[in-house]
Coordinates of C-alpha atoms and ligand atoms in Angstrom, one line a residue:
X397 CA -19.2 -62.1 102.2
X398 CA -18.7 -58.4 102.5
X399 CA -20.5 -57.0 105.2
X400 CA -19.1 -57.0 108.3
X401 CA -21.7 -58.2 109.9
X402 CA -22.1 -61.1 108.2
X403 CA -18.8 -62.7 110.2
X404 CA -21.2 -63.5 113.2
X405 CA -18.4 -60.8 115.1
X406 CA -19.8 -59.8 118.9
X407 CA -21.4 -56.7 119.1
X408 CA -18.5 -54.7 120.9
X409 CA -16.2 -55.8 117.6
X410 CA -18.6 -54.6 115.3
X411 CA -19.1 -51.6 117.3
X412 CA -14.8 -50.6 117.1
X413 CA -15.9 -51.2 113.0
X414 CA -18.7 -48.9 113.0
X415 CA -16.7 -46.6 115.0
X416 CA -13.1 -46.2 112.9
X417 CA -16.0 -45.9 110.1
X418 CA -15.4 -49.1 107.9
X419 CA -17.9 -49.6 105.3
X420 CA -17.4 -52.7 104.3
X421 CA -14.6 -55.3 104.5
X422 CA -11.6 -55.5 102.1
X423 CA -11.0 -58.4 99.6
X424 CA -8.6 -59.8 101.9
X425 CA -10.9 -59.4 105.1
X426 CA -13.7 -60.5 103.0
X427 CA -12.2 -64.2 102.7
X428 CA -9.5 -64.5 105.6
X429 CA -11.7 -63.8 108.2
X430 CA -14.3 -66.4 108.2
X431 CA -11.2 -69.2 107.8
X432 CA -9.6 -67.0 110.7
X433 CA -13.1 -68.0 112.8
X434 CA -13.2 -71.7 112.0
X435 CA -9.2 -71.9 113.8
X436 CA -7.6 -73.6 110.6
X437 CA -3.9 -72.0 109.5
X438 CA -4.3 -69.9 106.9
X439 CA -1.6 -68.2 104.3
X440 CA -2.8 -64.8 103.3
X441 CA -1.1 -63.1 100.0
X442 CA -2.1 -59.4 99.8
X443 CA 0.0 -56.1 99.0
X444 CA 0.3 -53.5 101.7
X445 CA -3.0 -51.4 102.5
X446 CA -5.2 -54.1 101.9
X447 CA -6.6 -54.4 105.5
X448 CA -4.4 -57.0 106.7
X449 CA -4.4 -55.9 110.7
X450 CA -8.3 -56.2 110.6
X451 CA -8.0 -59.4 108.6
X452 CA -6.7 -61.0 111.6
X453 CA -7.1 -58.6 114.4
X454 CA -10.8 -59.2 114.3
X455 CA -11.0 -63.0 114.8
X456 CA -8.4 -62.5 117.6
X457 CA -10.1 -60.1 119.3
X458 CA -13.8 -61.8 118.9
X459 CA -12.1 -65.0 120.5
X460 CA -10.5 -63.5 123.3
X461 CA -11.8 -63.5 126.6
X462 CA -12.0 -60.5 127.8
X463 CA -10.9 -61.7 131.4
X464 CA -8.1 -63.7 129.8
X465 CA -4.6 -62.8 131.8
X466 CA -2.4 -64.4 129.7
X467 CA -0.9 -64.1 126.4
X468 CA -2.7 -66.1 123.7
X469 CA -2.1 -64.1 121.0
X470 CA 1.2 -63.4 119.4
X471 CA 2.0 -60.9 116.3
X472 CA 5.0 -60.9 114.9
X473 CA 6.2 -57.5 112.4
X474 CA 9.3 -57.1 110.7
X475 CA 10.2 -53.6 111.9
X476 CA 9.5 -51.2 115.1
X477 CA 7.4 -49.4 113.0
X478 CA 4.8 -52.0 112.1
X479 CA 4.7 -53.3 115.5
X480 CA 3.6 -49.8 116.5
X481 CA 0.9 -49.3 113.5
X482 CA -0.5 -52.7 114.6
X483 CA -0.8 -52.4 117.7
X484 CA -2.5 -49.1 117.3
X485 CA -5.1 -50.5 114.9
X486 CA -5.6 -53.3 117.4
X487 CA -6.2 -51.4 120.0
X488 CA -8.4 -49.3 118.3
X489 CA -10.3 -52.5 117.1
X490 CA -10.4 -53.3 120.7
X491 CA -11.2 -50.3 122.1
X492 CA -15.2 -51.3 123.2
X493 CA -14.1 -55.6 124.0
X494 CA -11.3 -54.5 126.2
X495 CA -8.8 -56.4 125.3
X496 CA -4.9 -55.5 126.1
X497 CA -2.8 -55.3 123.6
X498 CA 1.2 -54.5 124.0
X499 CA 4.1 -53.4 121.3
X500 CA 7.2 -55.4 122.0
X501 CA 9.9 -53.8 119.7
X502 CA 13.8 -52.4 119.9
X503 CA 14.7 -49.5 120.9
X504 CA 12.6 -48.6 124.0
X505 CA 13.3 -49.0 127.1
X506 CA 13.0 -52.7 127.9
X507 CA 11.4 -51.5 131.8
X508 CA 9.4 -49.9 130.7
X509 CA 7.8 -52.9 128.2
X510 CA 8.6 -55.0 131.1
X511 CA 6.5 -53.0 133.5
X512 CA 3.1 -52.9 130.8
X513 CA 3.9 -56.6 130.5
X514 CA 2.5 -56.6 134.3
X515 CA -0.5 -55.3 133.1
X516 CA -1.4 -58.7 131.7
X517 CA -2.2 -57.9 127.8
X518 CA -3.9 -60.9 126.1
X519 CA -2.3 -60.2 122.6
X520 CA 1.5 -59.3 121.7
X521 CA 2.9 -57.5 118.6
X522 CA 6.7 -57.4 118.5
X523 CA 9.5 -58.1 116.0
X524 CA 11.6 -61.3 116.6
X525 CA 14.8 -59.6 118.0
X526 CA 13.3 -58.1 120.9
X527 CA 10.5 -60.8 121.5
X528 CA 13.6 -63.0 121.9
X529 CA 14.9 -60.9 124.8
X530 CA 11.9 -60.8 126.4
X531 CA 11.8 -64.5 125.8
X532 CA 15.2 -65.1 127.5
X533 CA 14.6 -63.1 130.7
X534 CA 11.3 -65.0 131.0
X535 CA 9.2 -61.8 131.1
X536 CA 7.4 -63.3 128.2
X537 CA 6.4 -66.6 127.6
X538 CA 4.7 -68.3 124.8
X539 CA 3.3 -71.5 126.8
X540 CA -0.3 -70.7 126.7
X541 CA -0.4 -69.1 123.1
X542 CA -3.3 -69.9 120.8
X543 CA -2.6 -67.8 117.6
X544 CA 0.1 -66.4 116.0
X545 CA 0.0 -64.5 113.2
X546 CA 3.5 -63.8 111.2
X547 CA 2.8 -59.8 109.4
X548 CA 4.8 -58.9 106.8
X549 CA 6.5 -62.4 106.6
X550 CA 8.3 -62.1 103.4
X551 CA 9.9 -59.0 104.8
X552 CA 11.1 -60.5 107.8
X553 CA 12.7 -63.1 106.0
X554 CA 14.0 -60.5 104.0
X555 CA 15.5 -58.9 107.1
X556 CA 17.5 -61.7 107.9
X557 CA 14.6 -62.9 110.8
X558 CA 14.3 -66.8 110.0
X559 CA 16.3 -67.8 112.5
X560 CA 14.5 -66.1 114.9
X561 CA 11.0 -67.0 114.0
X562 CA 12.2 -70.5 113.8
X563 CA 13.1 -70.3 117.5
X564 CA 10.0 -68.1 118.8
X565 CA 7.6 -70.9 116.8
X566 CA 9.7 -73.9 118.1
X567 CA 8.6 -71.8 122.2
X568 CA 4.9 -71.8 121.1
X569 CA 2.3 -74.9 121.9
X570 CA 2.0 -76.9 119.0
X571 CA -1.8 -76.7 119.1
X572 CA -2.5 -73.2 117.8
X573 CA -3.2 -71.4 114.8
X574 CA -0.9 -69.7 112.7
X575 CA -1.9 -67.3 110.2
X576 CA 0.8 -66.1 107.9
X577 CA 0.4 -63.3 105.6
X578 CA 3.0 -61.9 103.0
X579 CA 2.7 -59.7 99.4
X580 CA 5.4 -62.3 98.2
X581 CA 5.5 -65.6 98.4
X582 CA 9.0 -66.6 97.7
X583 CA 10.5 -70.2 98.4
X584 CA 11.8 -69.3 102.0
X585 CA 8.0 -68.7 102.5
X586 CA 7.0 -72.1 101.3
X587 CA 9.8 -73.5 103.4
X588 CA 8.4 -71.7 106.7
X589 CA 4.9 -72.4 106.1
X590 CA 5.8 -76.0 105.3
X591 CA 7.4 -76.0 108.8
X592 CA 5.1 -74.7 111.1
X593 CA 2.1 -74.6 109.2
X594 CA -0.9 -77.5 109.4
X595 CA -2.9 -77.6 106.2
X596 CA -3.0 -73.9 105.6
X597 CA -5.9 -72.7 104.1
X598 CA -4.3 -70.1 100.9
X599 CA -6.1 -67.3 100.3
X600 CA -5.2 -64.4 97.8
X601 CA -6.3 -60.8 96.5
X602 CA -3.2 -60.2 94.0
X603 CA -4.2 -57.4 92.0
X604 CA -5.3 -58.3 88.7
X605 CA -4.4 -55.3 85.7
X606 CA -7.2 -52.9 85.2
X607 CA -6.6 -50.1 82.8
X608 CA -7.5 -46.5 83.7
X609 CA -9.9 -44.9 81.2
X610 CA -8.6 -42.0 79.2
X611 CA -9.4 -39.4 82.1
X612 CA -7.5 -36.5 82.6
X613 CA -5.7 -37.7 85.6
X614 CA -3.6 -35.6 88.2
X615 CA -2.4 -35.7 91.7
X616 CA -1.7 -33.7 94.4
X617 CA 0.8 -34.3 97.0
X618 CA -0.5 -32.5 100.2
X619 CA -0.3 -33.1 103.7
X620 CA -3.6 -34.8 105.7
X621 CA -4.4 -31.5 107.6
X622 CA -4.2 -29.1 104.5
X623 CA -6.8 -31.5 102.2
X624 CA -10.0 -29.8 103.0
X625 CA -8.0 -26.2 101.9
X626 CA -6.6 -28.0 98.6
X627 CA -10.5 -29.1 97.9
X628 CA -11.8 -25.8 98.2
X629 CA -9.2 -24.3 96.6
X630 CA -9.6 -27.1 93.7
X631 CA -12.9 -26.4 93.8
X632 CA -12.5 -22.9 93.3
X633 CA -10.3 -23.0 90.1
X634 CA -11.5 -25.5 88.2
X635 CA -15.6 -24.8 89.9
X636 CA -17.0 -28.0 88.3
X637 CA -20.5 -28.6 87.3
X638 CA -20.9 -31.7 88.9
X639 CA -17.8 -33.4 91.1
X640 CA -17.6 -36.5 93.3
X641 CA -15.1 -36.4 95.9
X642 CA -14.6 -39.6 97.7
X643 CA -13.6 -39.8 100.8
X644 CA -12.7 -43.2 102.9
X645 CA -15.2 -43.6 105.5
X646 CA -18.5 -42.6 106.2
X647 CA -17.3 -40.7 108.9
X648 CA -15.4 -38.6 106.5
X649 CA -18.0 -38.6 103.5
X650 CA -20.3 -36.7 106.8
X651 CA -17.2 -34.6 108.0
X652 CA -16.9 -33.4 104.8
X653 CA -20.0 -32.7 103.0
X654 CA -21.0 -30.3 106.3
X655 CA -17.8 -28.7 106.2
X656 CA -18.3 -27.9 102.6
X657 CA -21.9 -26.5 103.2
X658 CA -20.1 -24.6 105.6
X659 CA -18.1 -23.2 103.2
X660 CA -20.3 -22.2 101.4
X661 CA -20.6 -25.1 98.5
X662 CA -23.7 -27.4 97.2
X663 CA -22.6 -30.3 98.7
X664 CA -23.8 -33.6 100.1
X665 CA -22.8 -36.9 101.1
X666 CA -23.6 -40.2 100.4
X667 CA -22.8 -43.3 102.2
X668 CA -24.0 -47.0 102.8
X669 CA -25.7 -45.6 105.8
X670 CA -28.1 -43.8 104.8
X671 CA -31.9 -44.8 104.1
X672 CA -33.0 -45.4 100.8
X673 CA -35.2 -42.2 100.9
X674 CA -32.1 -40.4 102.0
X675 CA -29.7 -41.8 99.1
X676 CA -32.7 -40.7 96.6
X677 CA -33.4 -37.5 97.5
X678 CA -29.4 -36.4 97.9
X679 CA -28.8 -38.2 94.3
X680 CA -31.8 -36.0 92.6
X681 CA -30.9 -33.1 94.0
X682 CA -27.3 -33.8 92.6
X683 CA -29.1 -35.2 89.2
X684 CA -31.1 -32.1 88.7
X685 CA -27.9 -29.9 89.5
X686 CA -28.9 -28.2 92.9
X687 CA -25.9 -29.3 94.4
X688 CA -22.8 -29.8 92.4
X689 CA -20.5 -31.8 94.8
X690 CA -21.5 -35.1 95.9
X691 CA -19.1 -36.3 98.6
X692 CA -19.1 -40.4 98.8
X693 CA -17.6 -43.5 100.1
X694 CA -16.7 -46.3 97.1
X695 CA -19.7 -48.3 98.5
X696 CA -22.4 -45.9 97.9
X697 CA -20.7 -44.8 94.1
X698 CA -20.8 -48.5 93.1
X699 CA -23.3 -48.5 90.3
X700 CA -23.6 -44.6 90.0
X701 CA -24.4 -43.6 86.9
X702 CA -24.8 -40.1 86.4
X703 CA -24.3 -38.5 83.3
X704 CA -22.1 -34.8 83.3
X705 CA -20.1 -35.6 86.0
X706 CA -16.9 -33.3 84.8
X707 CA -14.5 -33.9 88.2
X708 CA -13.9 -36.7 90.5
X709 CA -11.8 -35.8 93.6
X710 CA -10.1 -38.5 95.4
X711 CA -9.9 -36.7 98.7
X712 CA -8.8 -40.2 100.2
X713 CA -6.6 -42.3 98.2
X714 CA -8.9 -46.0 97.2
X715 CA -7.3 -48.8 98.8
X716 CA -6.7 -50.7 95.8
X717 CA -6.2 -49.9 92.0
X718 CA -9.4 -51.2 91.0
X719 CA -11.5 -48.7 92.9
X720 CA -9.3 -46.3 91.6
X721 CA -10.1 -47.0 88.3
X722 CA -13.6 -47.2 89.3
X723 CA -13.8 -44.2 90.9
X724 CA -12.4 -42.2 88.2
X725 CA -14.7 -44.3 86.0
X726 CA -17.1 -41.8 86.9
X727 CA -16.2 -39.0 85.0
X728 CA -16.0 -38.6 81.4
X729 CA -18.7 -41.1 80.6
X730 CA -20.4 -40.8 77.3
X731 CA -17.5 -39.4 75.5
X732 CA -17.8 -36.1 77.5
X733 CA -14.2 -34.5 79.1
X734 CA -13.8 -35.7 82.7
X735 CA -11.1 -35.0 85.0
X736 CA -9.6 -36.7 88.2
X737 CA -7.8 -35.3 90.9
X738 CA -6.5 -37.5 93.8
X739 CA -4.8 -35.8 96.9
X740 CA -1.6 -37.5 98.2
X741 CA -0.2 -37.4 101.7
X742 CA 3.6 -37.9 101.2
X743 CA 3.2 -41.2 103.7
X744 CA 1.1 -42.2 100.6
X745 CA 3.2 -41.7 97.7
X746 CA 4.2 -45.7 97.6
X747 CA 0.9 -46.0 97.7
X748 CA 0.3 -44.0 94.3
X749 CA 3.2 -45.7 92.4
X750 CA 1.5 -49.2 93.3
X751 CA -1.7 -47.5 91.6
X752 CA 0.4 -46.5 88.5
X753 CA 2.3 -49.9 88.1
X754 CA -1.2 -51.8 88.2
X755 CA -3.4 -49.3 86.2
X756 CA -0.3 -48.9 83.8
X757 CA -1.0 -45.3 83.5
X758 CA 1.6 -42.5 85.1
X759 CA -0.6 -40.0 86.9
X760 CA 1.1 -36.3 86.3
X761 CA 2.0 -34.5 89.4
X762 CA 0.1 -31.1 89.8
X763 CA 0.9 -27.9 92.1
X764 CA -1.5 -27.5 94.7
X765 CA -3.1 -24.9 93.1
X766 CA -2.6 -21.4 94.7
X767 CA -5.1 -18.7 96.1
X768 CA -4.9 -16.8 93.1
X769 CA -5.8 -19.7 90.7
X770 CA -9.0 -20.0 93.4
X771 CA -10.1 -16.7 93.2
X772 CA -9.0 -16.5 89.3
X773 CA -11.5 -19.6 89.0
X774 CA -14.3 -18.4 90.9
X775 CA -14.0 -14.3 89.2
X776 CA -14.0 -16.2 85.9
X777 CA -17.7 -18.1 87.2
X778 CA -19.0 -15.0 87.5
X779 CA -18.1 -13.7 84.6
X780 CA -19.5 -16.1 82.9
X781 CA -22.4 -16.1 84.8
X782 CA -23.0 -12.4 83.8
X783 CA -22.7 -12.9 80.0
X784 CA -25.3 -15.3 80.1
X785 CA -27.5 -13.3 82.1
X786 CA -26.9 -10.4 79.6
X787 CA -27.8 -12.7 77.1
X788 CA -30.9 -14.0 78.2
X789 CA -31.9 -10.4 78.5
X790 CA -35.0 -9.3 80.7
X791 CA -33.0 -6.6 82.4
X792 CA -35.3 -3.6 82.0
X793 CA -36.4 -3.8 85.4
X794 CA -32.9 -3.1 86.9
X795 CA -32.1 -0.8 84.8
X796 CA -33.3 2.2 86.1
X797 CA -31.5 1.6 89.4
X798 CA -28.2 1.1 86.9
X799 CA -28.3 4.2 85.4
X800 CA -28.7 6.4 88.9
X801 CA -25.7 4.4 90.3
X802 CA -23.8 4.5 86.9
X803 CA -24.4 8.4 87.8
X804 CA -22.5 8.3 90.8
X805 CA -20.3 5.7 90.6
X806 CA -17.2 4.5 88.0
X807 CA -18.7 1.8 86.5
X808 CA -15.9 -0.4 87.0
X809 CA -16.0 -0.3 90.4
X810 CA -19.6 -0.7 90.3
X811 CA -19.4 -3.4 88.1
X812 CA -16.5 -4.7 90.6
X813 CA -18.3 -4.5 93.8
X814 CA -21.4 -6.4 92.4
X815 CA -18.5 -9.6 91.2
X816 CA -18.0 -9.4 95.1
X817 CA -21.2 -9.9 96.2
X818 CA -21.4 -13.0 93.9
X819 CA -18.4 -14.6 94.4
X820 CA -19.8 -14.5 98.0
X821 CA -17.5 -14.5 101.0
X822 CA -16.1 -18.3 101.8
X823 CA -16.3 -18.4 105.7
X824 CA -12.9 -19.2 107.0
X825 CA -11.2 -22.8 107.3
X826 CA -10.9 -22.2 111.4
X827 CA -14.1 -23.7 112.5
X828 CA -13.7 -26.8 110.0
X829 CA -12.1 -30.0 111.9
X830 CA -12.1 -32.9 109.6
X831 CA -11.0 -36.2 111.6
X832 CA -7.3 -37.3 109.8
X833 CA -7.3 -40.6 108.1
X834 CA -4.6 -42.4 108.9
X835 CA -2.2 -42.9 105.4
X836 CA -2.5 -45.9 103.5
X837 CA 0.8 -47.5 103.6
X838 CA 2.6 -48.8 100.8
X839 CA 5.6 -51.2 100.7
X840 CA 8.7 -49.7 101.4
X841 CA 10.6 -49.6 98.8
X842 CA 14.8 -48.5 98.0
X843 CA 15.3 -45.6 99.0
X844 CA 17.2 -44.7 95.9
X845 CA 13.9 -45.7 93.8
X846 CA 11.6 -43.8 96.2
X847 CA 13.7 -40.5 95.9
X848 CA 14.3 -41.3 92.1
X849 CA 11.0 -39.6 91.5
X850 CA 11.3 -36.6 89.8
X851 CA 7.6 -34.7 88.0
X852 CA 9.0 -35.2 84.9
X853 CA 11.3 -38.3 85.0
X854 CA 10.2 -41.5 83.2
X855 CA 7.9 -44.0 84.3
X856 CA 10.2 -46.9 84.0
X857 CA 13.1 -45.5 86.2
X858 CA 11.2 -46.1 89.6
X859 CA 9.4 -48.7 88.8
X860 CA 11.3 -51.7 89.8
X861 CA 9.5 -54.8 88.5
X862 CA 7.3 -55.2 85.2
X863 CA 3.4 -55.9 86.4
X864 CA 3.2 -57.5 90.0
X865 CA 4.0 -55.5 93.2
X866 CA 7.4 -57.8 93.7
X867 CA 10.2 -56.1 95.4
X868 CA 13.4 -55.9 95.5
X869 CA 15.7 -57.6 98.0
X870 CA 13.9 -61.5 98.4
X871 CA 16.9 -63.1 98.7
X872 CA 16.8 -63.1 102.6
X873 CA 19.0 -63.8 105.5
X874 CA 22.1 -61.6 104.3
X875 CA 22.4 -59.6 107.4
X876 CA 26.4 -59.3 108.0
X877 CA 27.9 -58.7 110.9
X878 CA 24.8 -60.2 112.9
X879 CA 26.7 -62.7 115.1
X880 CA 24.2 -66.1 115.7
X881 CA 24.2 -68.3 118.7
X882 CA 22.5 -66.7 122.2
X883 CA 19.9 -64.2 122.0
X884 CA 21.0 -62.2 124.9
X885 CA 21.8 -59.2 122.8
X886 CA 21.2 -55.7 123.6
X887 CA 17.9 -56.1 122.1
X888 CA 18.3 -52.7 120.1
X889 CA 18.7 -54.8 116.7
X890 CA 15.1 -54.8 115.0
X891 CA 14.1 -51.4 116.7
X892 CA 16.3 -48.3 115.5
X893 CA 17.7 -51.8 114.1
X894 CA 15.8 -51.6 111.0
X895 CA 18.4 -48.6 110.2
X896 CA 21.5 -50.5 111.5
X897 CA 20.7 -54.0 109.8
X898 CA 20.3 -52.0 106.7
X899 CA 23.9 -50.4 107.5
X900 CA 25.4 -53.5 108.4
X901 CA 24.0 -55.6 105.4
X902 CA 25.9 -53.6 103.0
X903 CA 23.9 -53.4 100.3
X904 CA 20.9 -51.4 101.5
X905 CA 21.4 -48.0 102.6
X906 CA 19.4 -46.6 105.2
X907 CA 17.1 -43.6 104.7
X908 CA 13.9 -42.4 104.5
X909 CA 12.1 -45.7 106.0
X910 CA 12.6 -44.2 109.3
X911 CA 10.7 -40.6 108.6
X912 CA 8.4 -42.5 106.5
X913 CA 6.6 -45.0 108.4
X914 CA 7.3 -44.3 111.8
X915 CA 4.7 -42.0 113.5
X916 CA 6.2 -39.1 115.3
X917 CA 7.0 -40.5 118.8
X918 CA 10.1 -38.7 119.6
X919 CA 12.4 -39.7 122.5
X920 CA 12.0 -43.6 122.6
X921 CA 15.1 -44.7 120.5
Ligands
ADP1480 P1 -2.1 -53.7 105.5 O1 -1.7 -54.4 106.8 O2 -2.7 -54.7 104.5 O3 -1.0 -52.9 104.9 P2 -3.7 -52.1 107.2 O4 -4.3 -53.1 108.0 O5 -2.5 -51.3 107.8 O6 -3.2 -52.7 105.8 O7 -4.8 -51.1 106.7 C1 -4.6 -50.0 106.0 C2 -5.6 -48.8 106.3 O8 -6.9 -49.2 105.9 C3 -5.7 -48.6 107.8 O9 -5.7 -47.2 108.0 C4 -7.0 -49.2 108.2 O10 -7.6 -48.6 109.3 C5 -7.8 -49.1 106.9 N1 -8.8 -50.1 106.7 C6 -8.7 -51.4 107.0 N2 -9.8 -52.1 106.7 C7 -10.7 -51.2 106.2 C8 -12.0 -51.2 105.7 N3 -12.7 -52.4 105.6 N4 -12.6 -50.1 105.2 C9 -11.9 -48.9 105.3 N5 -10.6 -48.8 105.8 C10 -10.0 -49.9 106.2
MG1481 MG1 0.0 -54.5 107.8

């Protein structure tokens, strides 16, 4: 199963998919969601940026009633920052049902949660310290919940959350689901599942190796908003004879490809949506040359085979190695040169190392390059363009006009002013809105290994673990200083928390999680 509309989803889910653009679902949507349909507990193994929130956000919200008052549906995240990303793919995969959905974390103002707790949201996403508050001044209760799902579960164990999980399960009906998905599946894992866990379906999308094809391979780190300038500008340099630039979603594929024609480029796009008709006549036209950057999602690419394809662009990071490799698959075929360039929001540079530790292939870090390499590029297209023209003779007929201008005129300049008209003026970047993406988000990692990264510096020094995507830490529950017994604590522990356990655990020094994952939302810690 694939297709999202083979889960038998209502309508107004499918619609929130159609919407947010998703072509088709994720290995780990692919097989948790029909087993999250049937009811059955499920254990879900799958790195970060797999799809996970969908996994299990669309069952929940295709069985709640939308005139449901009460909670039935309880999420629980390791950090403040999760909680918040969930909720907002939630509500966005809610949007069109309805349903309430509500972020219960640390480090906001506990009225304030307690007044949207009036507003009576069916499903709940918090981390276990401040659910446990909530839980103890009885402006949450678990009595009539049908589905929990644990997120992240080997990293709250990791955080020193068992306890507390133990305690919020022990609140909850004993007739429910529980879906529980981790990346890692150490023994404290077994152990919870074991405990609150009935026959748990296992389900799994570990990465297997793929190795990257001998592709000239380069990233560049740049922020969402400035991709569509690095694209031209990448364009512009290296002016490729035929590219593919893949972008995430059909909605970007069709943002894209028109604000490239815009530009001024022979581009298209092709996605799952189009007709047949449509898909031929846009990969002709990019067979036969007359346009020269075909824009795509990984969907419609699948089983592209076009010969002199010298640049893939990944515009959008792939979700998972294999399409990277894939993607860049597409170049270089037939023993021909090929190059691939992927652009890298810094939310997403996790993300890039996880690509490199699977595809065992260190992708070099490139400059974005400058507006002087652009115009360098696109002066050096004409030039060539010119010879070849010269070469191919049939000139006579503009050469009368030549020699009266050559009369008048330096011929430099002449020569100059014609390279102008060529190069053609690029309308400006100011009517050009491209809808952001949000960052595909890796696995926190050390800091000390995330800021380890140096251009130039070694593969092996940031990469903790040999092949699989294992982290560090897994030993669990060493949070010092965190004193046990009642839970009527100031509820600020997992919030900002996620900084202060760090501190207080000893061994893990706070840092850039904070900047990192946390979408800007000044003013609530
Ligand atoms: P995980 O929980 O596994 O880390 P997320 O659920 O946060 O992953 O999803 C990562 C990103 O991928 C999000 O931006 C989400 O909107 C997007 N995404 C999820 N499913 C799909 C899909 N089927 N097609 C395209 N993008 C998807
Ligand atoms: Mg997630």
């Amino acid at each position: 199963m694939k297709n999202f509309a083979d889960f038998g989803l209502e309508p107004r889910v499918l619609q929130a998919i159609t919407e947010l653009g998703f072509e088709e679902a994720t290995p780990i949507q692919s097989q948790s969601i029909p087993i999250a349909l049937t009811g059955k507990d499920m254990i879900g193994q799958a790195q970060t940026g797999t799809g996970k929130t969908a996994a299990f956000g669309l069952p929940l919200i295709h069985k709640i009633a939308k005139e449901e008052e009460r909670i039935v549906a309880l999420i629980m995240t390791p950090t403040r920052e999760l909680a918040i990303q969930v909720a907002e793919e939630i509500g966005k995969l809610s949007r069109f049902k309805g349903i309430r959905s509500l972020a219960i974390y640390g480090g906001q103002d506990i009225g304030r949660q307690i007044r949207a707790l009036k507003r009576k949201p069916q499903i709940i996403i918090g981390t276990p310290g401040r659910l446990l508050d909530h839980i103890n001044r009885k402006t949450i209760r678990l009595d009539d919940v049908q589905t929990v799902v644990l997120d992240e579960a080997d990293e709250m164990l990791d955080m020193g959350f068992m306890e507390d999980i133990q305690s919020i399960l022990k609140l909850v009906p004993e007739e429910r689901q529980t879906l529980l998905f981790s990346a890692t599946m150490p023994a404290n894992i077994q152990k919870l599942a074991s405990q609150f866990l009935k026959e748990p379906e296992h389900v799994s999308v570990i990465p297997k190796h793929v190795s990257a094809p001998l592709i000239d391979q380069a990233y560049i780190e740049v922020p969402e908003r400035q991709k569509f300038e690095a694209l031209s500008r990448l364009l512009d340099m290296e002016s490729p004879e035929l590219a593919i630039v893949f972008g995430r979603t059909k909605r970007r594929v069709d943002e894209l490809a028109e604000a490239l024609q815009k530009r001024g480029y022979s581009a298209d796009g092709l996605h799952g949506d189009l007709s047949q008709h449509q898909r031929d006549t846009v990969m002709r036209k990019f067979r036969d040359g007359s346009i020269d950057v075909l824009v795509a999602t990984d969907v419609a690419a699948r089983g592209l085979d076009v010969s002199g394809v010298t640049h893939v662009v990944n515009f959008d990071l792939p979700q998972d190695p294999e399409s990277y490799v894939h993607r860049i698959g597409r170049t270089g075929r037939a023993g021909k040169e090929g190059t691939a360039w992927s652009f890298v929001t810094p939310r997403e540079m996790d993300h890039l190392y996880f690509i490199e530790r699977v595809t065992r292939h260190r992708i070099p870090r490139k400059p974005l390059p400058t507006i002087a390499e652009a115009i360098e590029g696109k002066q050096r297209i004409i030039a060539e363009r010119l010879i070849e023209v010269i070469d191919q003779g049939e000139l006579t007929e503009y050469k009368g006009l030549a020699i009266q201008l050559l009369e008048q005129y330096d011929s430099v300049q002449l020569l100059a002013a014609a390279m102008k008209i060529m190069t053609g003026d690029k309308k400006e970047a100011s009517d050009i809105h491209l809808t952001p993406e949000d960052p595909i988000r890796a696995k926190r990692r050390k800091p000390d290994i995330r800021s380890g990264r140096k251009p130039s510096g070694g593969y092996g020094g940031r990469s903790n673990s040999g092949g699989g995507y294992r982290r560090d830490g897994g030993s669990g529950g060493n949070r010092g200083g965190y004193s046990k017994g009642g839970y009527n604590r100031d509820g600020n522990r997992d919030g900002g928390g996620y900084n202060r356990d760090r501190n207080s655990s000893g061994d893990r020094k706070p840092r850039s999680y904070n900047n990192d994952r946390r979408p800007n939302r000044g003013g609530d810690e």
